[in-house]
Structures are given as C-alpha cells and as structure tokens.
Short mmCIF file of C-alpha atoms in Angstrom, two decimals:
data_model
loop_
_atom_site.label_atom_id
_atom_site.label_comp_id
_atom_site.label_asym_id
_atom_site.label_seq_id
_atom_site.Cartn_x
_atom_site.Cartn_y
_atom_site.Cartn_z
CA UNK A 1 0.00 0.00 0.00
CA UNK A 2 2.79 2.41 0.75
CA UNK A 3 4.37 1.50 -2.44
CA UNK A 4 1.11 1.99 -4.17
CA UNK A 5 0.65 5.31 -2.50
CA UNK A 6 4.23 6.10 -3.31
CA UNK A 7 3.63 5.15 -6.89
CA UNK A 8 0.37 7.11 -6.86
CA UNK A 9 2.12 10.06 -5.30
CA UNK A 10 4.91 9.76 -7.86
CA UNK A 11 2.38 9.40 -10.67
CA UNK A 12 0.34 12.25 -9.29
CA UNK A 13 3.41 14.44 -9.01
CA UNK A 14 4.38 13.43 -12.50
CA UNK A 15 0.85 14.13 -13.72
CA UNK A 16 0.84 17.47 -12.02
CA UNK A 17 4.16 18.30 -13.65
CA UNK A 18 2.75 17.16 -16.97
CA UNK A 19 -0.43 19.16 -16.46
CA UNK A 20 1.62 22.12 -15.35
CA UNK A 21 3.85 21.77 -18.40
CA UNK A 22 0.76 21.39 -20.57
CA UNK A 23 -0.78 24.44 -19.00
CA UNK A 24 2.44 26.30 -19.55
CA UNK A 25 2.58 25.08 -23.11
CA UNK A 26 -1.09 26.00 -23.62
CA UNK A 27 -0.41 29.40 -22.12
CA UNK A 28 2.51 29.75 -24.43
CA UNK A 29 0.37 28.66 -27.35
CA UNK A 30 -2.38 31.06 -26.38
CA UNK A 31 0.19 33.77 -26.12
CA UNK A 32 1.44 32.83 -29.54
CA UNK A 33 -2.13 32.71 -30.80
CA UNK A 34 -2.72 36.21 -29.40
CA UNK A 35 0.48 37.38 -31.07
CA UNK A 36 -0.60 35.75 -34.30
CA UNK A 37 -4.04 37.32 -33.98
CA UNK A 38 -2.45 40.67 -33.46
CA UNK A 39 -0.21 39.99 -36.45
CA UNK A 40 -3.25 38.85 -38.45
CA UNK A 41 -5.13 41.94 -37.39
CA UNK A 42 -2.16 44.08 -38.30
CA UNK A 43 -1.73 42.26 -41.59
CA UNK A 44 -5.44 42.60 -42.23
CA UNK A 45 -5.28 46.29 -41.52
CA UNK A 46 -2.23 46.65 -43.73
CA UNK A 47 -3.96 44.62 -46.41
CA UNK A 48 -7.06 46.81 -46.10
CA UNK A 49 -4.98 49.96 -46.34
CA UNK A 50 -3.08 48.57 -49.30
CA UNK A 51 -6.28 47.48 -51.02
CA UNK A 52 -7.84 50.87 -50.31
CA UNK A 53 -4.71 52.56 -51.67
CA UNK A 54 -4.80 50.34 -54.72
CA UNK A 55 -8.47 51.11 -55.26
CA UNK A 56 -7.71 54.82 -54.97
CA UNK A 57 -4.80 54.40 -57.36
CA UNK A 58 -7.04 52.54 -59.77
CA UNK A 59 -9.65 55.26 -59.44
CA UNK A 60 -7.05 57.93 -60.04
CA UNK A 61 -5.62 56.05 -62.97
CA UNK A 62 -9.06 55.49 -64.44
CA UNK A 63 -9.91 59.11 -63.84
CA UNK A 64 -6.62 60.08 -65.44
CA UNK A 65 -7.37 57.89 -68.41
CA UNK A 66 -10.85 59.37 -68.75
CA UNK A 67 -9.51 62.89 -68.40
CA UNK A 68 -6.70 62.12 -70.84
CA UNK A 69 -9.23 60.68 -73.29
CA UNK A 70 -11.36 63.80 -72.87
CA UNK A 71 -8.25 65.92 -73.31
CA UNK A 72 -7.36 64.05 -76.47
CA UNK A 73 -10.94 64.50 -77.71
CA UNK A 74 -10.91 68.20 -76.94
CA UNK A 75 -7.41 68.55 -78.39
CA UNK A 76 -8.53 66.70 -81.50
CA UNK A 77 -11.54 68.97 -81.89
CA UNK A 78 -9.38 72.04 -81.22
CA UNK A 79 -6.83 70.75 -83.72
CA UNK A 80 -9.57 70.40 -86.32
CA UNK A 81 -10.76 73.90 -85.54
CA UNK A 82 -7.21 75.21 -85.78
CA UNK A 83 -6.69 73.38 -89.07
CA UNK A 84 -9.96 74.88 -90.31
CA UNK A 85 -8.81 78.32 -89.11
CA UNK A 86 -5.48 77.89 -90.89
CA UNK A 87 -7.33 76.81 -94.04
CA UNK A 88 -9.66 79.79 -93.75
CA UNK A 89 -6.67 82.08 -93.19
CA UNK A 90 -4.93 80.68 -96.27
CA UNK A 91 -8.13 81.06 -98.24
CA UNK A 92 -8.60 84.60 -96.90
CA UNK A 93 -5.01 85.48 -97.80
CA UNK A 94 -5.56 84.15 -101.31
CA UNK A 95 -8.85 86.04 -101.60
CA UNK A 96 -7.21 89.20 -100.25
CA UNK A 97 -4.43 88.80 -102.79
CA UNK A 98 -6.97 88.45 -105.59
CA UNK A 99 -8.99 91.39 -104.28
CA UNK A 100 -5.83 93.44 -103.89
CA UNK A 101 -4.84 92.61 -107.44
CA UNK A 102 -8.31 93.51 -108.67
CA UNK A 103 -8.34 96.74 -106.64
CA UNK A 104 -4.84 97.57 -107.85
CA UNK A 105 -5.90 97.06 -111.45
CA UNK A 106 -9.05 99.11 -110.79
CA UNK A 107 -7.05 101.88 -109.15
CA UNK A 108 -4.58 101.85 -112.00
CA UNK A 109 -7.46 102.09 -114.46
CA UNK A 110 -9.08 104.86 -112.44
CA UNK A 111 -5.75 106.69 -112.16
CA UNK A 112 -5.18 106.34 -115.89
CA UNK A 113 -8.71 107.57 -116.53
CA UNK A 114 -8.20 110.38 -114.03
CA UNK A 115 -4.90 111.41 -115.63
CA UNK A 116 -6.44 111.26 -119.10
CA UNK A 117 -9.46 113.25 -117.90
CA UNK A 118 -7.18 115.81 -116.25
CA UNK A 119 -5.16 116.05 -119.44
CA UNK A 120 -8.31 116.49 -121.49
CA UNK A 121 -9.62 119.04 -119.00
CA UNK A 122 -6.28 120.85 -119.08
CA UNK A 123 -6.40 120.94 -122.87
CA UNK A 124 -10.03 122.03 -122.70
CA UNK A 125 -9.14 124.74 -120.18
CA UNK A 126 -6.36 125.93 -122.46
CA UNK A 127 -8.79 126.06 -125.36
CA UNK A 128 -11.31 127.91 -123.20
CA UNK A 129 -8.60 130.34 -122.11
CA UNK A 130 -7.65 130.81 -125.76
CA UNK A 131 -11.27 131.49 -126.62
CA UNK A 132 -11.42 133.87 -123.69
CA UNK A 133 -8.29 135.54 -125.05
CA UNK A 134 -9.92 136.08 -128.45
CA UNK A 135 -13.14 137.29 -126.85
CA UNK A 136 -11.18 139.56 -124.51
CA UNK A 137 -9.07 140.86 -127.42
CA UNK A 138 -12.18 141.70 -129.44
CA UNK A 139 -13.90 143.26 -126.40
CA UNK A 140 -10.86 145.18 -125.18
CA UNK A 141 -9.97 146.51 -128.62
CA UNK A 142 -13.59 147.47 -129.24
CA UNK A 143 -13.77 149.23 -125.89
CA UNK A 144 -10.39 150.84 -126.56
CA UNK A 145 -11.61 152.12 -129.90
CA UNK A 146 -14.82 153.45 -128.33
CA UNK A 147 -12.86 155.06 -125.49
CA UNK A 148 -10.52 156.70 -128.00
CA UNK A 149 -13.45 157.98 -130.00
CA UNK A 150 -15.26 159.17 -126.86
CA UNK A 151 -12.14 160.99 -125.70
CA UNK A 152 -11.79 162.61 -129.08
CA UNK A 153 -15.47 163.43 -128.99
CA UNK A 154 -14.97 164.94 -125.53
CA UNK A 155 -12.07 167.02 -126.83
CA UNK A 156 -14.23 168.14 -129.74
CA UNK A 157 -17.07 169.07 -127.38
CA UNK A 158 -14.59 171.02 -125.22
CA UNK A 159 -13.40 172.89 -128.31
CA UNK A 160 -17.00 173.59 -129.30
CA UNK A 161 -17.72 174.78 -125.75
CA UNK A 162 -14.76 177.15 -125.89
CA UNK A 163 -15.84 178.31 -129.35
CA UNK A 164 -19.44 178.82 -128.20
CA UNK A 165 -18.20 180.66 -125.11
CA UNK A 166 -16.12 183.00 -127.26
CA UNK A 167 -19.05 183.53 -129.61
CA UNK A 168 -21.29 184.19 -126.62
CA UNK A 169 -18.85 186.74 -125.23
CA UNK A 170 -18.51 188.37 -128.63
CA UNK A 171 -22.30 188.52 -129.04
CA UNK A 172 -22.64 190.01 -125.59
CA UNK A 173 -20.16 192.73 -126.47
CA UNK A 174 -21.82 193.48 -129.81
CA UNK A 175 -25.41 193.03 -128.58
CA UNK A 176 -25.89 190.31 -131.16
CA UNK A 177 -29.43 188.84 -130.99
CA UNK A 178 -27.91 185.36 -131.53
CA UNK A 179 -26.53 185.43 -127.96
CA UNK A 180 -29.44 183.36 -126.63
CA UNK A 181 -28.91 180.80 -129.33
CA UNK A 182 -25.24 180.50 -128.35
CA UNK A 183 -26.18 180.31 -124.67
CA UNK A 184 -28.61 177.47 -125.37
CA UNK A 185 -25.99 175.79 -127.50
CA UNK A 186 -23.46 176.10 -124.68
CA UNK A 187 -25.91 174.48 -122.23
CA UNK A 188 -26.63 171.72 -124.72
CA UNK A 189 -22.90 171.16 -125.20
CA UNK A 190 -22.38 170.89 -121.43
CA UNK A 191 -25.25 168.41 -121.22
CA UNK A 192 -23.79 166.48 -124.14
CA UNK A 193 -20.35 166.59 -122.49
CA UNK A 194 -21.78 165.14 -119.27
CA UNK A 195 -23.38 162.31 -121.23
CA UNK A 196 -20.14 161.59 -123.06
CA UNK A 197 -18.24 161.63 -119.75
CA UNK A 198 -20.69 159.13 -118.26
CA UNK A 199 -20.37 156.88 -121.30
CA UNK A 200 -16.58 157.23 -121.16
CA UNK A 201 -16.52 156.29 -117.45
CA UNK A 202 -18.79 153.30 -118.15
CA UNK A 203 -16.53 152.13 -121.00
CA UNK A 204 -13.39 152.49 -118.87
CA UNK A 205 -15.08 150.57 -116.05
CA UNK A 206 -16.04 147.78 -118.44
CA UNK A 207 -12.52 147.74 -119.79
CA UNK A 208 -11.03 147.49 -116.28
CA UNK A 209 -13.52 144.73 -115.36
CA UNK A 210 -12.70 142.76 -118.51
CA UNK A 211 -8.97 143.15 -117.80
CA UNK A 212 -9.44 141.88 -114.25
CA UNK A 213 -11.51 138.91 -115.43
CA UNK A 214 -8.83 138.08 -118.01
CA UNK A 215 -6.16 137.83 -115.29
CA UNK A 216 -6.92 134.14 -114.62
CA UNK A 217 -6.72 133.23 -118.32
CA UNK A 218 -3.53 135.27 -118.67
CA UNK A 219 -1.85 133.42 -115.79
CA UNK A 220 -3.04 130.04 -117.18
CA UNK A 221 -1.68 130.80 -120.66
CA UNK A 222 1.62 132.01 -119.22
CA UNK A 223 1.86 128.85 -117.07
CA UNK A 224 1.20 126.70 -120.16
CA UNK A 225 3.99 128.51 -122.02
CA UNK A 226 1.70 129.88 -124.72
CA UNK A 227 2.97 133.11 -126.28
CA UNK A 228 0.39 135.70 -127.20
CA UNK A 229 0.24 139.39 -127.88
CA UNK A 230 -1.57 141.01 -124.98
CA UNK A 231 -4.67 142.94 -126.06
CA UNK A 232 -3.60 145.85 -123.84
CA UNK A 233 -0.39 146.14 -125.87
CA UNK A 234 -2.37 145.80 -129.09
CA UNK A 235 -4.75 148.53 -127.94
CA UNK A 236 -1.83 150.79 -127.03
CA UNK A 237 -0.26 150.13 -130.43
CA UNK A 238 -3.55 150.93 -132.17
CA UNK A 239 -3.87 154.16 -130.19
CA UNK A 240 -0.33 155.11 -131.10
CA UNK A 241 -1.03 154.24 -134.74
CA UNK A 242 -4.15 156.43 -134.73
CA UNK A 243 -2.25 159.26 -133.11
CA UNK A 244 0.57 158.89 -135.62
CA UNK A 245 -1.92 159.01 -138.48
CA UNK A 246 -3.58 162.06 -136.99
CA UNK A 247 -0.22 163.76 -136.57
CA UNK A 248 0.68 162.98 -140.16
CA UNK A 249 -2.74 164.20 -141.28
CA UNK A 250 -2.39 167.39 -139.30
CA UNK A 251 1.13 167.87 -140.63
CA UNK A 252 -0.27 167.48 -144.15
CA UNK A 253 -3.01 169.98 -143.47
CA UNK A 254 -0.76 172.35 -141.56
CA UNK A 255 0.44 173.90 -144.77
CA UNK A 256 -3.09 174.65 -145.87
CA UNK A 257 -3.84 175.89 -142.34
CA UNK A 258 -0.92 178.28 -142.50
CA UNK A 259 -2.37 179.79 -145.67
CA UNK A 260 -5.79 180.02 -144.06
CA UNK A 261 -4.31 181.54 -140.92
CA UNK A 262 -2.48 184.18 -142.95
CA UNK A 263 -5.69 185.04 -144.82
CA UNK A 264 -7.58 185.08 -141.53
CA UNK A 265 -5.09 187.49 -140.07
CA UNK A 266 -5.57 189.83 -143.02
CA UNK A 267 -9.30 189.68 -142.55
CA UNK A 268 -8.88 190.43 -138.84
CA UNK A 269 -6.79 193.48 -139.67
CA UNK A 270 -9.38 194.72 -142.11
CA UNK A 271 -12.10 193.98 -139.54
CA UNK A 272 -10.29 196.09 -136.99
CA UNK A 273 -10.16 199.02 -139.40
CA UNK A 274 -13.84 198.63 -140.21
CA UNK A 275 -14.89 197.98 -136.61
CA UNK A 276 -16.44 201.40 -136.31
CA UNK A 277 -18.72 200.60 -139.25
CA UNK A 278 -22.11 199.09 -138.06
CA UNK A 279 -22.65 197.54 -141.45
CA UNK A 280 -19.45 195.54 -141.26
CA UNK A 281 -20.28 194.28 -137.78
CA UNK A 282 -23.87 193.28 -138.54
CA UNK A 283 -22.87 191.66 -141.83
CA UNK A 284 -20.73 189.18 -139.88
CA UNK A 285 -18.11 189.01 -142.64
CA UNK A 286 -14.42 188.76 -141.81
CA UNK A 287 -14.88 189.42 -138.11
CA UNK A 288 -17.13 186.39 -137.53
CA UNK A 289 -16.09 184.74 -134.23
CA UNK A 290 -16.54 181.23 -135.69
CA UNK A 291 -14.04 181.92 -138.47
CA UNK A 292 -11.68 183.68 -136.08
CA UNK A 293 -11.62 180.66 -133.76
CA UNK A 294 -11.23 178.19 -136.62
#
C-alpha cells in the first residue's frame, strides 16, 4: 500500500508536472495565438490599407485615363478647328491677294482715266482760255476804240464849248441877238459833255472789269507757255497808230492851215479898221467869231 501510495504520489506528481507543463505550453500557445491574432489583425489592416490605396490608385488612374481621353478628344476637336482656321486664313489670304490685285488694277485704271481726264480738261481749259483771249481781245480793242473815239469826242465838245463861249462873249459885247442861241448851244454842249463823260466812265469801267476777269486766263496761258500778244499792248499800239496818223494828217493839213491863218489874219486886220462901221459888224463878214476861232 505504501508502495502503491508512493507510486500514486509519484504518478500524481508526475501528472501534475505534466499538467503544469501542458498548461504552460497552452499558455505559451495562447500567447502565440494572441500574437498571431495581433499579427493577423495588423496584416489585415495593412492589407485593407493597401487594397484601399490600390483602389484609390485605380480610381485615379481610371480618372486620369478618362480625363486624358477627354483631353485628347478636346485637343482633336481644337486641332480640327485650328486646321480649319489655318485653311480659312490661307483662303482669306488668297482672296485678299486676288482682291488686292483687282483693286490695284481698278485703281490703275481709275488713275489712268483720271490722268487722261485731267489732261483732257487741261487741254479744254487751255482752249477755253484761248477762246477767252480772243473774246477779250475783241472786247478790249472794241472798248479801246470806243474810249478813243469818246475821248476825241470829248475834246471836240470842249473845243466847241470854248468856241461857243467866245461867240457868246462876242455877241454880248456886240449886242448880237444870236446870244441866246449860243447860250442854249453852250448848255446843250455841257449836257452832251456830261453824257459823253458818263459813257466814257462806263466804258473804262467795263474795260477794267474785262482786264481783271482776263487775269486768270492770262496766268493760265503764261503757265502753259503759250505766247500771245496782250490785247492791252495791241490797244496801245492801235492808239499810237491812230495818233501817228492824226499827226501825219495834221502835218499834211498844216500847210493849208498856215495859208488860211495868214488870210484870216488879213481879214482880222481889215475887220479892226472897219470895226467902227455898223454895217461891217452886222454883216458878220471877216470878223465872224466862228471863223476867227477856226
């Protein structure tokens, strides 16, 4: 029995050591299991984070691909638009070149037409100025001739006025009944002289106006290099020619006038001797004032 108890005690002690070792081993295993669980949990978390990261990366990549595809689509459309713009620009440049060529040809034609028209107008203006020259020459010479005649007429009227005045004075001294007739004649001559003066002033004014209006044509003809004899010079030459002819005519008649003057002087002498005779005075023979003045 002691041996049995000893064996039991030994077996029990051995069993307890075995149980204790098993418990220790179980504890160790549980500890390992806890460590493994923690490792599994950690690995699971890491796997979750990695999967999440991968999903995000896939999303980003897919989004990038979609955006890149959209970019390529937009770029393709923009490229087409740019190519169309370049084509339109090339076409516009070509059209502009054609329009410029057409406009240049049109401008050249217009310029040629303008130059030709200006040349024709210049020639026409020269012809008009030439016609104006002829018209002005005819008008100025006509007015010059009328002015010359009016001046001579005025001189003649002045001579007649002086003659009438002398006759009037002579009639007043001799109580000639013709004094009233001479007085009326003197008034008529003054009236006639005033009319001639007015006409002469009007003619000179017309002549000055015509000369002023001819100034433009004169400058145009001088600028064109056209030589012409100025109507003013022609008028002056005609006046000088008339005066020369009158001088020659008077020189030709001067000889006859000298004879008449000598005879007139003889008659005046005889008239002075017969002045006391009423018959000689009333007869109006050699002592006639008209003959004495002439």
